[in-house]
């Protein structure tokens, strides 16, 4: 059923969707095949397999430590509005890394791609160094 759902919704804009609650007993991670179909729709994010668990990763270089905290605040506001919370990492003084996956499902769900798309929609220009990394 999940496969059909994703392919029916293939042309819809992920950033316009809303994350669904993760408390469903039927919540299952998507397959790697479906994840590979969705990853092009969230530019800059990488699909990573960590010990059999699929996750989304993205990195940015920010102008300063404080700009990294500002980025986290912006992402945190989106995450709170969606009820779906990523792992946020500030590595060194200017390397921001975000990891998204659905713990309750044990892998990736459509929620993760929705959140990644919404993060992509944030205006981070003033926070980032001239050359952003992904």
PDB file of C-alpha atoms in Angstrom:
ATOM      1  CA  UNK A   1       0.000   0.000   0.000  1.00  0.00           C
ATOM      2  CA  UNK A   2       2.831   2.417   0.818  1.00  0.00           C
ATOM      3  CA  UNK A   3       4.394   1.906  -2.617  1.00  0.00           C
ATOM      4  CA  UNK A   4       1.140   2.769  -4.373  1.00  0.00           C
ATOM      5  CA  UNK A   5       0.707   5.838  -2.167  1.00  0.00           C
ATOM      6  CA  UNK A   6       4.115   7.244  -3.065  1.00  0.00           C
ATOM      7  CA  UNK A   7       3.759   6.666  -6.772  1.00  0.00           C
ATOM      8  CA  UNK A   8       0.261   8.180  -6.888  1.00  0.00           C
ATOM      9  CA  UNK A   9       1.591  11.285  -5.144  1.00  0.00           C
ATOM     10  CA  UNK A  10       4.823  11.424  -7.164  1.00  0.00           C
ATOM     11  CA  UNK A  11       4.111  14.745  -8.865  1.00  0.00           C
ATOM     12  CA  UNK A  12       2.922  16.569  -5.753  1.00  0.00           C
ATOM     13  CA  UNK A  13       5.102  19.196  -4.047  1.00  0.00           C
ATOM     14  CA  UNK A  14       6.455  17.733  -0.810  1.00  0.00           C
ATOM     15  CA  UNK A  15       6.842  21.167   0.782  1.00  0.00           C
ATOM     16  CA  UNK A  16       3.074  21.707   0.495  1.00  0.00           C
ATOM     17  CA  UNK A  17       2.285  18.549   2.456  1.00  0.00           C
ATOM     18  CA  UNK A  18       1.964  18.186   6.226  1.00  0.00           C
ATOM     19  CA  UNK A  19       3.739  15.535   8.272  1.00  0.00           C
ATOM     20  CA  UNK A  20       1.402  12.917   9.697  1.00  0.00           C
ATOM     21  CA  UNK A  21       1.631  11.764  13.333  1.00  0.00           C
ATOM     22  CA  UNK A  22       4.157   9.000  13.915  1.00  0.00           C
ATOM     23  CA  UNK A  23       2.013   7.141  16.458  1.00  0.00           C
ATOM     24  CA  UNK A  24       0.283   4.898  13.926  1.00  0.00           C
ATOM     25  CA  UNK A  25       0.715   1.167  14.525  1.00  0.00           C
ATOM     26  CA  UNK A  26       0.841   0.771  10.741  1.00  0.00           C
ATOM     27  CA  UNK A  27       3.798   3.130  10.295  1.00  0.00           C
ATOM     28  CA  UNK A  28       6.485   1.338   8.282  1.00  0.00           C
ATOM     29  CA  UNK A  29       9.721   2.587   6.743  1.00  0.00           C
ATOM     30  CA  UNK A  30       9.780   3.043   3.002  1.00  0.00           C
ATOM     31  CA  UNK A  31      11.923   0.827   0.834  1.00  0.00           C
ATOM     32  CA  UNK A  32      15.267   1.913  -0.544  1.00  0.00           C
ATOM     33  CA  UNK A  33      13.694   1.840  -4.015  1.00  0.00           C
ATOM     34  CA  UNK A  34      11.059   4.401  -3.003  1.00  0.00           C
ATOM     35  CA  UNK A  35      13.676   6.491  -1.160  1.00  0.00           C
ATOM     36  CA  UNK A  36      15.736   6.609  -4.358  1.00  0.00           C
ATOM     37  CA  UNK A  37      12.639   7.818  -6.235  1.00  0.00           C
ATOM     38  CA  UNK A  38      12.054  10.610  -3.687  1.00  0.00           C
ATOM     39  CA  UNK A  39      15.627  11.827  -3.060  1.00  0.00           C
ATOM     40  CA  UNK A  40      15.807  13.941  -6.275  1.00  0.00           C
ATOM     41  CA  UNK A  41      12.847  15.923  -4.932  1.00  0.00           C
ATOM     42  CA  UNK A  42      14.889  17.221  -1.964  1.00  0.00           C
ATOM     43  CA  UNK A  43      17.920  18.878  -3.541  1.00  0.00           C
ATOM     44  CA  UNK A  44      21.085  18.883  -1.469  1.00  0.00           C
ATOM     45  CA  UNK A  45      20.075  15.977   0.756  1.00  0.00           C
ATOM     46  CA  UNK A  46      21.894  12.648   0.679  1.00  0.00           C
ATOM     47  CA  UNK A  47      20.429   9.226   1.251  1.00  0.00           C
ATOM     48  CA  UNK A  48      22.579   7.341   3.759  1.00  0.00           C
ATOM     49  CA  UNK A  49      22.345   3.752   4.962  1.00  0.00           C
ATOM     50  CA  UNK A  50      23.601   3.526   8.548  1.00  0.00           C
ATOM     51  CA  UNK A  51      23.704  -0.076   9.692  1.00  0.00           C
ATOM     52  CA  UNK A  52      20.623  -0.957   7.657  1.00  0.00           C
ATOM     53  CA  UNK A  53      18.660   2.196   8.573  1.00  0.00           C
ATOM     54  CA  UNK A  54      18.034   4.713   5.787  1.00  0.00           C
ATOM     55  CA  UNK A  55      18.423   8.374   6.754  1.00  0.00           C
ATOM     56  CA  UNK A  56      18.569  11.772   5.070  1.00  0.00           C
ATOM     57  CA  UNK A  57      21.700  13.884   5.666  1.00  0.00           C
ATOM     58  CA  UNK A  58      22.611  17.419   4.711  1.00  0.00           C
ATOM     59  CA  UNK A  59      25.450  19.782   5.686  1.00  0.00           C
ATOM     60  CA  UNK A  60      25.991  23.513   5.473  1.00  0.00           C
ATOM     61  CA  UNK A  61      28.867  25.830   6.347  1.00  0.00           C
ATOM     62  CA  UNK A  62      27.614  28.843   8.251  1.00  0.00           C
ATOM     63  CA  UNK A  63      29.304  32.224   8.712  1.00  0.00           C
ATOM     64  CA  UNK A  64      29.744  31.816  12.471  1.00  0.00           C
ATOM     65  CA  UNK A  65      28.809  29.761  15.496  1.00  0.00           C
ATOM     66  CA  UNK A  66      25.898  32.128  16.216  1.00  0.00           C
ATOM     67  CA  UNK A  67      24.666  31.809  12.613  1.00  0.00           C
ATOM     68  CA  UNK A  68      24.605  28.041  13.142  1.00  0.00           C
ATOM     69  CA  UNK A  69      22.395  28.524  16.178  1.00  0.00           C
ATOM     70  CA  UNK A  70      20.129  30.809  14.129  1.00  0.00           C
ATOM     71  CA  UNK A  71      19.868  28.106  11.467  1.00  0.00           C
ATOM     72  CA  UNK A  72      18.904  25.612  14.162  1.00  0.00           C
ATOM     73  CA  UNK A  73      16.199  27.987  15.407  1.00  0.00           C
ATOM     74  CA  UNK A  74      14.702  28.304  11.909  1.00  0.00           C
ATOM     75  CA  UNK A  75      14.803  24.542  11.379  1.00  0.00           C
ATOM     76  CA  UNK A  76      13.443  23.973  14.878  1.00  0.00           C
ATOM     77  CA  UNK A  77      10.451  26.205  14.189  1.00  0.00           C
ATOM     78  CA  UNK A  78       9.606  24.237  11.037  1.00  0.00           C
ATOM     79  CA  UNK A  79      10.153  20.912  12.802  1.00  0.00           C
ATOM     80  CA  UNK A  80       7.924  21.922  15.712  1.00  0.00           C
ATOM     81  CA  UNK A  81       5.164  23.082  13.346  1.00  0.00           C
ATOM     82  CA  UNK A  82       5.335  19.701  11.586  1.00  0.00           C
ATOM     83  CA  UNK A  83       5.633  17.652  14.776  1.00  0.00           C
ATOM     84  CA  UNK A  84       8.638  15.915  13.236  1.00  0.00           C
ATOM     85  CA  UNK A  85      12.067  16.566  14.701  1.00  0.00           C
ATOM     86  CA  UNK A  86      15.476  16.032  13.043  1.00  0.00           C
ATOM     87  CA  UNK A  87      18.833  15.486  14.681  1.00  0.00           C
ATOM     88  CA  UNK A  88      20.778  18.759  14.600  1.00  0.00           C
ATOM     89  CA  UNK A  89      24.567  18.883  14.894  1.00  0.00           C
ATOM     90  CA  UNK A  90      26.915  21.851  15.112  1.00  0.00           C
ATOM     91  CA  UNK A  91      30.349  20.422  14.416  1.00  0.00           C
ATOM     92  CA  UNK A  92      33.237  22.759  15.062  1.00  0.00           C
ATOM     93  CA  UNK A  93      32.234  26.379  14.980  1.00  0.00           C
ATOM     94  CA  UNK A  94      30.630  26.541  11.541  1.00  0.00           C
ATOM     95  CA  UNK A  95      29.615  23.116  10.245  1.00  0.00           C
ATOM     96  CA  UNK A  96      25.905  22.382  10.528  1.00  0.00           C
ATOM     97  CA  UNK A  97      24.670  18.882   9.872  1.00  0.00           C
ATOM     98  CA  UNK A  98      21.096  17.663   9.906  1.00  0.00           C
ATOM     99  CA  UNK A  99      19.963  14.064   9.943  1.00  0.00           C
ATOM    100  CA  UNK A 100      16.341  13.113   9.369  1.00  0.00           C
ATOM    101  CA  UNK A 101      14.699   9.741   9.834  1.00  0.00           C
ATOM    102  CA  UNK A 102      11.645   8.395  11.626  1.00  0.00           C
ATOM    103  CA  UNK A 103      12.719   6.621  14.788  1.00  0.00           C
ATOM    104  CA  UNK A 104       9.217   5.225  15.363  1.00  0.00           C
ATOM    105  CA  UNK A 105       9.342   3.503  11.952  1.00  0.00           C
ATOM    106  CA  UNK A 106      12.979   2.460  12.137  1.00  0.00           C
ATOM    107  CA  UNK A 107      13.866   4.263   8.901  1.00  0.00           C
ATOM    108  CA  UNK A 108      12.613   6.780   6.377  1.00  0.00           C
ATOM    109  CA  UNK A 109       8.980   7.737   5.860  1.00  0.00           C
ATOM    110  CA  UNK A 110       7.356  10.340   3.665  1.00  0.00           C
ATOM    111  CA  UNK A 111       7.456  12.679   6.703  1.00  0.00           C
ATOM    112  CA  UNK A 112      11.238  12.828   6.422  1.00  0.00           C
ATOM    113  CA  UNK A 113      11.095  13.992   2.819  1.00  0.00           C
ATOM    114  CA  UNK A 114       8.377  16.517   3.658  1.00  0.00           C
ATOM    115  CA  UNK A 115      10.527  17.991   6.436  1.00  0.00           C
ATOM    116  CA  UNK A 116      13.612  18.065   4.180  1.00  0.00           C
ATOM    117  CA  UNK A 117      11.600  19.904   1.496  1.00  0.00           C
ATOM    118  CA  UNK A 118      10.366  22.442   4.048  1.00  0.00           C
ATOM    119  CA  UNK A 119      13.923  23.000   5.333  1.00  0.00           C
ATOM    120  CA  UNK A 120      15.001  23.539   1.719  1.00  0.00           C
ATOM    121  CA  UNK A 121      12.377  26.271   1.508  1.00  0.00           C
ATOM    122  CA  UNK A 122      13.940  28.298   4.328  1.00  0.00           C
ATOM    123  CA  UNK A 123      15.863  31.450   3.396  1.00  0.00           C
ATOM    124  CA  UNK A 124      19.288  30.624   4.828  1.00  0.00           C
ATOM    125  CA  UNK A 125      21.273  32.930   2.541  1.00  0.00           C
ATOM    126  CA  UNK A 126      22.311  35.367   5.296  1.00  0.00           C
ATOM    127  CA  UNK A 127      23.487  32.553   7.541  1.00  0.00           C
ATOM    128  CA  UNK A 128      25.653  30.630   5.106  1.00  0.00           C
ATOM    129  CA  UNK A 129      29.190  31.150   3.933  1.00  0.00           C
ATOM    130  CA  UNK A 130      29.382  32.097   0.256  1.00  0.00           C
ATOM    131  CA  UNK A 131      29.962  28.516  -0.837  1.00  0.00           C
ATOM    132  CA  UNK A 132      27.366  26.237   0.783  1.00  0.00           C
ATOM    133  CA  UNK A 133      28.018  22.494   0.947  1.00  0.00           C
ATOM    134  CA  UNK A 134      25.581  19.666   0.741  1.00  0.00           C
TER     135      UNK A 134
END
